[in-house]
Amino acid sequence: MNFRTKRVPTAGWLTLNRICNLRCEWCYAKDTEYLDSEVMELDAACNTLALMQRIGIQSVSLLGGEPSMYPHLESLIAYAQSLNIETVLITNGVMLSDSRFVDCLFEAGLSHADLSLKGFDRVSFFDVTGYDYYDFVMDAVKNLSSGDHSFNVSFVLSAATIPGLAQGLLDCYQNGARQFSLFFCNDCAGAFGTKVHSTPGEAYELAELFRKEYRHINTATQGEFDLLQTLPLCAWNKEVVQMMRNANQIESVCQLLHESGLVVSTDGSIIPCNSLYNISLGDIASFWDKSRDEFLEYWNSTNVTTTFNRLKALPGTACKGCKDYELCAGGCVIQWFNYSFEDFADGRRFL
């Protein structure tokens, strides 16, 4: 098989644990119940990193749960560095309020921290997470900045947080953050067969709220933000999309749609997306002693290909031939578990 023209993962994700020190109302993983028993053993994590290195993956994101609570984090980071693999810690930042812990992680070899801010002030942070830790996260931003460490601040956008978002971003900027990533909250209920809370009109509402706040967000970040766009572009005001395009502030089409990521859950299941941890493509342990070509033969097998094709299917006939589809790809696939494209197209009546 000629893998030059086939699917080859270029980035890795390791879900190290499910325990978390916050309880975000929109968390895609809340159905895991944040069990401290759901944790990836260090040997399993190291064997998986070694396989990723053989495949050619050079960057791996470490996530949870809350990965800063993983008991073997420094050892795992050091092992990744020995393999010349860069590590990105995706964290809520609470544990990074300890400057000594921050320094230890980067001394072990951590390449970058992606700090996910959950609210725009103490009140909104508490409303979203159930904890009054906003000031802890601001301390984490200070620690990362003062230590001259590579990091960015990310923020999950919702109807409740977009109106005050600029203030939280400004707080981070004043504490030393200079790179910002923004992305929309997705309701994962439909993918798990539970009650769906989102409506077909929500995408339009979120896009319009963001349009109204764009100028304030742009000012607060000095224009240094990326919107990881997960809504269909037809929900957007075209003018603001073009402004973000011109400023290189908008990205779209995630790793699932690119088929570029190898994502592994705590139990070793290979999954198509962190949010779709209920869809198993196989067991990573069965490939620990296999060669790159043997793994890629599986990765391009009918079973895996069929799953990706099903998840990547056009949301609706209107997407076919759409000039924006290359940038949009219909947005995050999660939303199409919740409602049809036809309902979405008629969604403005739900506003």
mmCIF file of C-alpha atoms in Angstrom:
data_model
loop_
_atom_site.group_PDB
_atom_site.id
_atom_site.type_symbol
_atom_site.label_atom_id
_atom_site.label_comp_id
_atom_site.label_asym_id
_atom_site.label_seq_id
_atom_site.Cartn_x
_atom_site.Cartn_y
_atom_site.Cartn_z
ATOM 1 C CA MET A 1 0.000 0.000 0.000
ATOM 2 C CA ASN A 2 1.318 3.453 -0.913
ATOM 3 C CA PHE A 3 0.813 5.439 2.269
ATOM 4 C CA ARG A 4 1.994 8.651 0.635
ATOM 5 C CA THR A 5 -1.480 8.990 -0.822
ATOM 6 C CA LYS A 6 -3.349 7.471 2.134
ATOM 7 C CA ARG A 7 -4.391 8.656 5.571
ATOM 8 C CA VAL A 8 -1.381 9.281 7.847
ATOM 9 C CA PRO A 9 -1.836 10.890 11.292
ATOM 10 C CA THR A 10 0.388 13.925 11.827
ATOM 11 C CA ALA A 11 -0.571 14.867 15.410
ATOM 12 C CA GLY A 12 -1.450 12.943 18.554
ATOM 13 C CA TRP A 13 -3.774 13.388 21.519
ATOM 14 C CA LEU A 14 -3.497 11.461 24.790
ATOM 15 C CA THR A 15 -6.395 11.603 27.249
ATOM 16 C CA LEU A 16 -4.478 10.970 30.454
ATOM 17 C CA ASN A 17 -7.307 11.035 32.991
ATOM 18 C CA ARG A 18 -10.938 11.943 33.640
ATOM 19 C CA ILE A 19 -10.598 13.496 37.082
ATOM 20 C CA CYS A 20 -11.004 17.259 37.102
ATOM 21 C CA ASN A 21 -10.973 20.073 39.666
ATOM 22 C CA LEU A 22 -13.785 21.966 37.867
ATOM 23 C CA ARG A 23 -17.334 21.039 36.859
ATOM 24 C CA CYS A 24 -17.955 23.012 33.670
ATOM 25 C CA GLU A 25 -21.626 23.005 32.744
ATOM 26 C CA TRP A 26 -20.910 22.358 29.054
ATOM 27 C CA CYS A 27 -18.075 19.815 29.470
ATOM 28 C CA TYR A 28 -18.176 17.187 26.728
ATOM 29 C CA ALA A 29 -16.773 14.596 29.132
ATOM 30 C CA LYS A 30 -19.119 15.091 32.092
ATOM 31 C CA ASP A 31 -20.800 11.745 31.406
ATOM 32 C CA THR A 32 -17.515 10.097 32.434
ATOM 33 C CA GLU A 33 -18.328 11.384 35.953
ATOM 34 C CA TYR A 34 -14.717 12.590 36.378
ATOM 35 C CA LEU A 35 -13.719 9.271 37.946
ATOM 36 C CA ASP A 36 -10.205 9.204 39.384
ATOM 37 C CA SER A 37 -10.065 5.518 38.455
ATOM 38 C CA GLU A 38 -10.122 6.429 34.747
ATOM 39 C CA VAL A 39 -6.443 7.120 34.214
ATOM 40 C CA MET A 40 -3.904 6.026 31.634
ATOM 41 C CA GLU A 41 -1.068 4.033 33.137
ATOM 42 C CA LEU A 42 2.392 5.519 32.607
ATOM 43 C CA ASP A 43 3.638 2.436 30.725
ATOM 44 C CA ALA A 44 0.644 2.617 28.398
ATOM 45 C CA ALA A 45 1.212 6.306 27.771
ATOM 46 C CA CYS A 46 4.917 5.775 27.056
ATOM 47 C CA ASN A 47 4.284 2.820 24.739
ATOM 48 C CA THR A 48 1.721 4.907 22.861
ATOM 49 C CA LEU A 49 4.182 7.800 22.522
ATOM 50 C CA ALA A 50 6.795 5.402 21.159
ATOM 51 C CA LEU A 51 4.303 4.179 18.546
ATOM 52 C CA MET A 52 3.428 7.746 17.633
ATOM 53 C CA GLN A 53 7.091 8.509 17.138
ATOM 54 C CA ARG A 54 7.462 5.527 14.792
ATOM 55 C CA ILE A 55 4.481 6.758 12.792
ATOM 56 C CA GLY A 56 6.151 10.150 12.435
ATOM 57 C CA ILE A 57 4.051 12.227 14.840
ATOM 58 C CA GLN A 58 6.115 15.085 16.243
ATOM 59 C CA SER A 59 3.581 16.848 18.478
ATOM 60 C CA VAL A 60 1.239 15.361 21.083
ATOM 61 C CA SER A 61 -1.442 17.161 23.099
ATOM 62 C CA LEU A 62 -1.981 15.986 26.673
ATOM 63 C CA LEU A 63 -5.525 16.396 27.947
ATOM 64 C CA GLY A 64 -8.112 15.058 30.345
ATOM 65 C CA GLY A 65 -10.119 15.495 32.539
ATOM 66 C CA GLU A 66 -7.494 17.823 33.878
ATOM 67 C CA PRO A 67 -4.051 16.557 32.795
ATOM 68 C CA SER A 68 -2.158 18.721 35.300
ATOM 69 C CA MET A 69 -3.570 16.334 37.939
ATOM 70 C CA TYR A 70 -2.006 13.297 36.221
ATOM 71 C CA PRO A 71 0.415 11.765 38.768
ATOM 72 C CA HIS A 72 3.112 10.902 36.189
ATOM 73 C CA LEU A 73 2.967 14.098 34.154
ATOM 74 C CA GLU A 74 6.578 15.211 34.485
ATOM 75 C CA SER A 75 7.896 11.714 33.748
ATOM 76 C CA LEU A 76 5.702 11.428 30.669
ATOM 77 C CA ILE A 77 6.785 14.835 29.365
ATOM 78 C CA ALA A 78 10.439 13.925 29.890
ATOM 79 C CA TYR A 79 9.938 10.657 27.997
ATOM 80 C CA ALA A 80 8.278 12.479 25.118
ATOM 81 C CA GLN A 81 11.223 14.868 24.963
ATOM 82 C CA SER A 82 13.605 11.898 24.770
ATOM 83 C CA LEU A 83 11.673 10.851 21.646
ATOM 84 C CA ASN A 84 11.901 14.388 20.208
ATOM 85 C CA ILE A 85 8.134 14.751 20.522
ATOM 86 C CA GLU A 86 6.798 18.165 21.470
ATOM 87 C CA THR A 87 4.127 18.155 24.180
ATOM 88 C CA VAL A 88 1.219 20.564 24.563
ATOM 89 C CA LEU A 89 -0.611 20.617 27.894
ATOM 90 C CA ILE A 90 -4.310 21.483 27.491
ATOM 91 C CA THR A 91 -5.238 22.671 30.980
ATOM 92 C CA ASN A 92 -7.741 24.760 32.914
ATOM 93 C CA GLY A 93 -4.741 26.416 34.565
ATOM 94 C CA VAL A 94 -5.762 26.038 38.199
ATOM 95 C CA MET A 95 -2.765 23.866 39.129
ATOM 96 C CA LEU A 96 -0.463 26.222 37.217
ATOM 97 C CA SER A 97 -1.131 28.915 39.795
ATOM 98 C CA ASP A 98 1.850 27.273 41.564
ATOM 99 C CA SER A 99 4.903 28.791 39.860
ATOM 100 C CA ARG A 100 7.154 25.955 41.033
ATOM 101 C CA PHE A 101 4.912 23.412 39.329
ATOM 102 C CA VAL A 102 4.996 25.446 36.118
ATOM 103 C CA ASP A 103 8.785 25.576 36.180
ATOM 104 C CA CYS A 104 9.018 21.826 36.841
ATOM 105 C CA LEU A 105 6.827 21.022 33.829
ATOM 106 C CA PHE A 106 8.889 23.131 31.451
ATOM 107 C CA GLU A 107 12.167 21.891 32.934
ATOM 108 C CA ALA A 108 10.900 18.354 32.228
ATOM 109 C CA GLY A 109 10.487 19.351 28.575
ATOM 110 C CA LEU A 110 6.954 20.717 28.143
ATOM 111 C CA SER A 111 6.793 22.614 24.861
ATOM 112 C CA HIS A 112 3.621 24.651 25.251
ATOM 113 C CA ALA A 113 0.654 25.211 27.574
ATOM 114 C CA ASP A 114 -2.846 25.823 26.229
ATOM 115 C CA LEU A 115 -4.659 27.418 29.154
ATOM 116 C CA SER A 116 -8.444 27.212 28.836
ATOM 117 C CA LEU A 117 -10.171 30.120 30.593
ATOM 118 C CA LYS A 118 -13.723 29.206 31.666
ATOM 119 C CA GLY A 119 -15.201 32.611 32.508
ATOM 120 C CA PHE A 120 -14.583 36.314 31.917
ATOM 121 C CA ASP A 121 -14.589 37.308 35.630
ATOM 122 C CA ARG A 122 -14.986 35.675 39.044
ATOM 123 C CA VAL A 123 -18.781 35.534 38.830
ATOM 124 C CA SER A 124 -18.981 34.020 35.342
ATOM 125 C CA PHE A 125 -16.154 31.595 36.155
ATOM 126 C CA PHE A 126 -18.093 30.352 39.177
ATOM 127 C CA ASP A 127 -21.323 30.145 37.181
ATOM 128 C CA VAL A 128 -19.662 27.943 34.543
ATOM 129 C CA THR A 129 -17.431 25.774 36.750
ATOM 130 C CA GLY A 130 -18.941 25.778 40.242
ATOM 131 C CA TYR A 131 -15.642 27.041 41.685
ATOM 132 C CA ASP A 132 -14.241 30.477 42.540
ATOM 133 C CA TYR A 133 -10.866 29.917 40.845
ATOM 134 C CA TYR A 134 -10.700 32.848 38.413
ATOM 135 C CA ASP A 135 -7.859 34.514 40.342
ATOM 136 C CA PHE A 136 -5.956 31.210 40.399
ATOM 137 C CA VAL A 137 -6.065 31.118 36.611
ATOM 138 C CA MET A 138 -4.886 34.740 36.390
ATOM 139 C CA ASP A 139 -1.945 33.717 38.607
ATOM 140 C CA ALA A 140 -1.256 30.875 36.166
ATOM 141 C CA VAL A 141 -1.147 33.368 33.274
ATOM 142 C CA LYS A 142 1.313 35.498 35.256
ATOM 143 C CA ASN A 143 3.495 32.473 36.027
ATOM 144 C CA LEU A 144 3.625 31.374 32.407
ATOM 145 C CA SER A 145 4.374 34.897 31.213
ATOM 146 C CA SER A 146 6.989 35.766 33.830
ATOM 147 C CA GLY A 147 8.766 32.486 33.167
ATOM 148 C CA ASP A 148 8.885 33.325 29.459
ATOM 149 C CA HIS A 149 7.168 30.026 28.685
ATOM 150 C CA SER A 150 5.349 29.265 25.453
ATOM 151 C CA PHE A 151 1.591 29.425 26.060
ATOM 152 C CA ASN A 152 -1.735 30.646 24.797
ATOM 153 C CA VAL A 153 -5.093 31.318 26.406
ATOM 154 C CA SER A 154 -8.167 29.647 24.926
ATOM 155 C CA PHE A 155 -11.808 30.343 25.672
ATOM 156 C CA VAL A 156 -14.954 28.302 25.017
ATOM 157 C CA LEU A 157 -17.655 30.584 23.640
ATOM 158 C CA SER A 158 -21.285 30.319 24.683
ATOM 159 C CA ALA A 159 -24.289 32.629 24.655
ATOM 160 C CA ALA A 160 -23.650 33.382 28.334
ATOM 161 C CA THR A 161 -19.947 34.213 28.009
ATOM 162 C CA ILE A 162 -19.556 36.001 24.666
ATOM 163 C CA PRO A 163 -20.992 39.347 25.884
ATOM 164 C CA GLY A 164 -18.330 39.643 28.623
ATOM 165 C CA LEU A 165 -15.544 37.831 26.806
ATOM 166 C CA ALA A 166 -13.466 40.932 26.008
ATOM 167 C CA GLN A 167 -12.999 41.705 29.705
ATOM 168 C CA GLY A 168 -11.589 38.251 30.471
ATOM 169 C CA LEU A 169 -9.271 38.420 27.468
ATOM 170 C CA LEU A 170 -8.105 41.883 28.546
ATOM 171 C CA ASP A 171 -7.359 40.561 32.052
ATOM 172 C CA CYS A 172 -5.223 37.833 30.489
ATOM 173 C CA TYR A 173 -3.492 40.308 28.174
ATOM 174 C CA GLN A 174 -2.653 42.605 31.086
ATOM 175 C CA ASN A 175 -1.202 39.609 32.925
ATOM 176 C CA GLY A 176 1.091 38.753 30.015
ATOM 177 C CA ALA A 177 -0.853 36.571 27.562
ATOM 178 C CA ARG A 178 -0.240 37.386 23.898
ATOM 179 C CA GLN A 179 -1.831 34.490 22.004
ATOM 180 C CA PHE A 180 -5.533 33.652 22.180
ATOM 181 C CA SER A 181 -7.666 30.847 20.720
ATOM 182 C CA LEU A 182 -11.450 30.975 20.713
ATOM 183 C CA PHE A 183 -13.921 28.226 19.890
ATOM 184 C CA PHE A 184 -17.600 27.547 20.328
ATOM 185 C CA CYS A 185 -19.170 25.230 22.862
ATOM 186 C CA ASN A 186 -20.774 22.140 21.312
ATOM 187 C CA ASP A 187 -23.671 20.150 22.721
ATOM 188 C CA CYS A 188 -22.508 16.522 22.585
ATOM 189 C CA ALA A 189 -25.776 15.048 23.866
ATOM 190 C CA GLY A 190 -27.001 13.786 20.509
ATOM 191 C CA ALA A 191 -23.824 11.773 19.985
ATOM 192 C CA PHE A 192 -24.488 9.919 23.245
ATOM 193 C CA GLY A 193 -28.225 9.479 22.844
ATOM 194 C CA THR A 194 -29.094 11.790 25.744
ATOM 195 C CA LYS A 195 -31.325 14.863 25.902
ATOM 196 C CA VAL A 196 -30.286 17.542 23.408
ATOM 197 C CA HIS A 197 -30.352 21.094 24.777
ATOM 198 C CA SER A 198 -29.119 22.996 21.729
ATOM 199 C CA THR A 199 -31.499 24.193 19.008
ATOM 200 C CA PRO A 200 -31.034 24.655 15.262
ATOM 201 C CA GLY A 201 -31.142 28.417 15.831
ATOM 202 C CA GLU A 202 -28.274 28.450 18.319
ATOM 203 C CA ALA A 203 -25.552 28.654 15.666
ATOM 204 C CA TYR A 204 -27.082 31.840 14.293
ATOM 205 C CA GLU A 205 -27.379 33.283 17.795
ATOM 206 C CA LEU A 206 -23.736 32.549 18.637
ATOM 207 C CA ALA A 207 -22.461 33.929 15.341
ATOM 208 C CA GLU A 208 -24.470 37.126 15.798
ATOM 209 C CA LEU A 209 -23.305 37.579 19.404
ATOM 210 C CA PHE A 210 -19.713 37.185 18.276
ATOM 211 C CA ARG A 211 -20.226 39.701 15.455
ATOM 212 C CA LYS A 212 -21.478 42.269 17.959
ATOM 213 C CA GLU A 213 -18.483 41.717 20.235
ATOM 214 C CA TYR A 214 -15.840 41.365 17.513
ATOM 215 C CA ARG A 215 -14.485 44.915 17.832
ATOM 216 C CA HIS A 216 -14.099 44.604 21.622
ATOM 217 C CA ILE A 217 -12.469 41.167 21.331
ATOM 218 C CA ASN A 218 -10.095 42.452 18.666
ATOM 219 C CA THR A 219 -9.107 45.418 20.839
ATOM 220 C CA ALA A 220 -8.638 43.356 24.017
ATOM 221 C CA THR A 221 -6.286 40.923 22.256
ATOM 222 C CA GLN A 222 -4.595 43.510 20.030
ATOM 223 C CA GLY A 223 -5.866 41.416 17.135
ATOM 224 C CA GLU A 224 -3.852 38.374 18.259
ATOM 225 C CA PHE A 225 -6.580 35.750 18.328
ATOM 226 C CA ASP A 226 -7.628 32.753 16.259
ATOM 227 C CA LEU A 227 -11.247 31.708 16.068
ATOM 228 C CA LEU A 228 -11.332 27.940 15.622
ATOM 229 C CA GLN A 229 -14.572 28.124 13.678
ATOM 230 C CA THR A 230 -16.944 25.209 14.239
ATOM 231 C CA LEU A 231 -20.231 26.693 12.983
ATOM 232 C CA PRO A 232 -21.456 26.454 9.393
ATOM 233 C CA LEU A 233 -20.340 29.633 7.631
ATOM 234 C CA CYS A 234 -23.859 30.165 6.304
ATOM 235 C CA ALA A 235 -24.839 31.078 9.891
ATOM 236 C CA TRP A 236 -22.456 34.042 9.822
ATOM 237 C CA ASN A 237 -22.553 37.640 8.735
ATOM 238 C CA LYS A 238 -20.282 37.560 5.666
ATOM 239 C CA GLU A 239 -18.623 40.879 6.487
ATOM 240 C CA VAL A 240 -17.211 39.801 9.834
ATOM 241 C CA VAL A 241 -16.014 36.497 8.342
ATOM 242 C CA GLN A 242 -14.158 38.406 5.639
ATOM 243 C CA MET A 243 -12.606 40.746 8.221
ATOM 244 C CA MET A 244 -11.307 37.763 10.186
ATOM 245 C CA ARG A 245 -10.051 36.115 7.019
ATOM 246 C CA ASN A 246 -8.165 39.270 6.055
ATOM 247 C CA ALA A 247 -6.588 39.413 9.520
ATOM 248 C CA ASN A 248 -5.783 35.656 9.581
ATOM 249 C CA GLN A 249 -8.009 35.310 12.639
ATOM 250 C CA ILE A 250 -10.201 32.417 11.541
ATOM 251 C CA GLU A 251 -9.433 28.727 11.183
ATOM 252 C CA SER A 252 -11.735 25.848 10.449
ATOM 253 C CA VAL A 253 -11.864 22.164 9.595
ATOM 254 C CA CYS A 254 -10.675 20.168 12.616
ATOM 255 C CA GLN A 255 -8.350 17.153 12.757
ATOM 256 C CA LEU A 256 -11.294 14.782 12.347
ATOM 257 C CA LEU A 257 -12.301 16.373 9.050
ATOM 258 C CA HIS A 258 -8.649 16.446 7.967
ATOM 259 C CA GLU A 259 -8.232 12.869 9.276
ATOM 260 C CA SER A 260 -4.887 14.019 10.655
ATOM 261 C CA GLY A 261 -5.104 13.084 14.342
ATOM 262 C CA LEU A 262 -4.447 9.937 16.341
ATOM 263 C CA VAL A 263 -6.577 10.319 19.488
ATOM 264 C CA VAL A 264 -6.284 7.834 22.354
ATOM 265 C CA SER A 265 -8.593 7.659 25.378
ATOM 266 C CA THR A 266 -7.680 6.722 28.947
ATOM 267 C CA ASP A 267 -8.460 3.022 28.399
ATOM 268 C CA GLY A 268 -6.379 2.822 25.235
ATOM 269 C CA SER A 269 -9.295 3.095 22.835
ATOM 270 C CA ILE A 270 -8.496 4.838 19.564
ATOM 271 C CA ILE A 271 -11.249 7.392 19.024
ATOM 272 C CA PRO A 272 -12.004 9.788 16.143
ATOM 273 C CA CYS A 273 -12.357 12.853 18.386
ATOM 274 C CA ASN A 274 -11.982 13.721 22.074
ATOM 275 C CA SER A 275 -15.698 14.505 22.213
ATOM 276 C CA LEU A 276 -16.651 11.194 20.567
ATOM 277 C CA TYR A 277 -15.034 8.947 23.157
ATOM 278 C CA ASN A 278 -17.941 6.506 22.785
ATOM 279 C CA ILE A 279 -16.798 5.539 19.259
ATOM 280 C CA SER A 280 -13.882 3.103 19.399
ATOM 281 C CA LEU A 281 -11.800 2.435 16.307
ATOM 282 C CA GLY A 282 -9.592 -0.114 18.019
ATOM 283 C CA ASP A 283 -7.159 -0.703 20.878
ATOM 284 C CA ILE A 284 -3.850 1.160 20.740
ATOM 285 C CA ALA A 285 -2.113 -1.571 22.782
ATOM 286 C CA SER A 286 -2.451 -4.000 19.891
ATOM 287 C CA PHE A 287 -0.054 -1.822 17.885
ATOM 288 C CA TRP A 288 2.649 -1.139 20.470
ATOM 289 C CA ASP A 289 4.903 -3.809 18.948
ATOM 290 C CA LYS A 290 3.907 -3.102 15.349
ATOM 291 C CA SER A 291 5.779 -1.210 12.643
ATOM 292 C CA ARG A 292 4.699 2.054 11.078
ATOM 293 C CA ASP A 293 3.460 0.278 7.955
ATOM 294 C CA GLU A 294 1.476 -2.242 9.986
ATOM 295 C CA PHE A 295 -0.257 0.539 11.875
ATOM 296 C CA LEU A 296 -0.980 2.504 8.686
ATOM 297 C CA GLU A 297 -2.469 -0.593 7.087
ATOM 298 C CA TYR A 298 -4.991 -0.654 9.941
ATOM 299 C CA TRP A 299 -5.455 3.151 9.839
ATOM 300 C CA ASN A 300 -6.447 2.901 6.182
ATOM 301 C CA SER A 301 -8.588 -0.197 6.646
ATOM 302 C CA THR A 302 -12.215 -0.383 5.572
ATOM 303 C CA ASN A 303 -13.494 -0.167 9.154
ATOM 304 C CA VAL A 304 -11.617 3.055 9.996
ATOM 305 C CA THR A 305 -12.260 4.602 6.597
ATOM 306 C CA THR A 306 -15.983 3.883 6.822
ATOM 307 C CA THR A 307 -16.201 5.551 10.252
ATOM 308 C CA PHE A 308 -14.399 8.689 9.086
ATOM 309 C CA ASN A 309 -16.490 8.863 5.929
ATOM 310 C CA ARG A 310 -19.691 8.538 7.930
ATOM 311 C CA LEU A 311 -18.673 11.330 10.296
ATOM 312 C CA LYS A 312 -17.480 13.532 7.418
ATOM 313 C CA ALA A 313 -20.569 13.114 5.264
ATOM 314 C CA LEU A 314 -22.047 16.307 3.823
ATOM 315 C CA PRO A 315 -24.525 17.691 6.358
ATOM 316 C CA GLY A 316 -26.946 18.635 3.586
ATOM 317 C CA THR A 317 -27.322 18.894 -0.179
ATOM 318 C CA ALA A 318 -26.792 22.670 0.009
ATOM 319 C CA CYS A 319 -23.175 22.010 1.053
ATOM 320 C CA LYS A 320 -22.395 20.318 -2.250
ATOM 321 C CA GLY A 321 -20.682 22.825 -4.509
ATOM 322 C CA CYS A 322 -20.721 25.575 -1.847
ATOM 323 C CA LYS A 323 -17.783 27.932 -2.445
ATOM 324 C CA ASP A 324 -17.143 28.194 1.312
ATOM 325 C CA TYR A 325 -17.196 24.462 2.008
ATOM 326 C CA GLU A 326 -13.399 24.086 1.868
ATOM 327 C CA LEU A 327 -13.067 26.506 4.791
ATOM 328 C CA CYS A 328 -16.270 25.453 6.537
ATOM 329 C CA ALA A 329 -16.795 21.695 5.963
ATOM 330 C CA GLY A 330 -20.181 22.100 7.606
ATOM 331 C CA GLY A 331 -18.684 22.984 10.977
ATOM 332 C CA CYS A 332 -18.234 20.564 13.869
ATOM 333 C CA VAL A 333 -19.759 17.153 13.151
ATOM 334 C CA ILE A 334 -21.129 17.003 16.711
ATOM 335 C CA GLN A 335 -23.990 19.381 15.891
ATOM 336 C CA TRP A 336 -25.361 17.053 13.198
ATOM 337 C CA PHE A 337 -26.058 14.418 15.855
ATOM 338 C CA ASN A 338 -28.461 16.939 17.421
ATOM 339 C CA TYR A 339 -30.503 18.133 14.424
ATOM 340 C CA SER A 340 -30.615 17.912 10.647
ATOM 341 C CA PHE A 341 -29.139 20.398 8.195
ATOM 342 C CA GLU A 342 -32.676 21.102 7.000
ATOM 343 C CA ASP A 343 -33.682 22.142 10.523
ATOM 344 C CA PHE A 344 -30.499 24.201 10.792
ATOM 345 C CA ALA A 345 -31.218 25.961 7.481
ATOM 346 C CA ASP A 346 -34.622 26.902 8.878
ATOM 347 C CA GLY A 347 -33.033 27.740 12.217
ATOM 348 C CA ARG A 348 -33.527 31.474 12.207
ATOM 349 C CA ARG A 349 -37.175 30.882 13.119
ATOM 350 C CA PHE A 350 -35.996 29.311 16.406
ATOM 351 C CA LEU A 351 -34.281 32.541 17.511
#
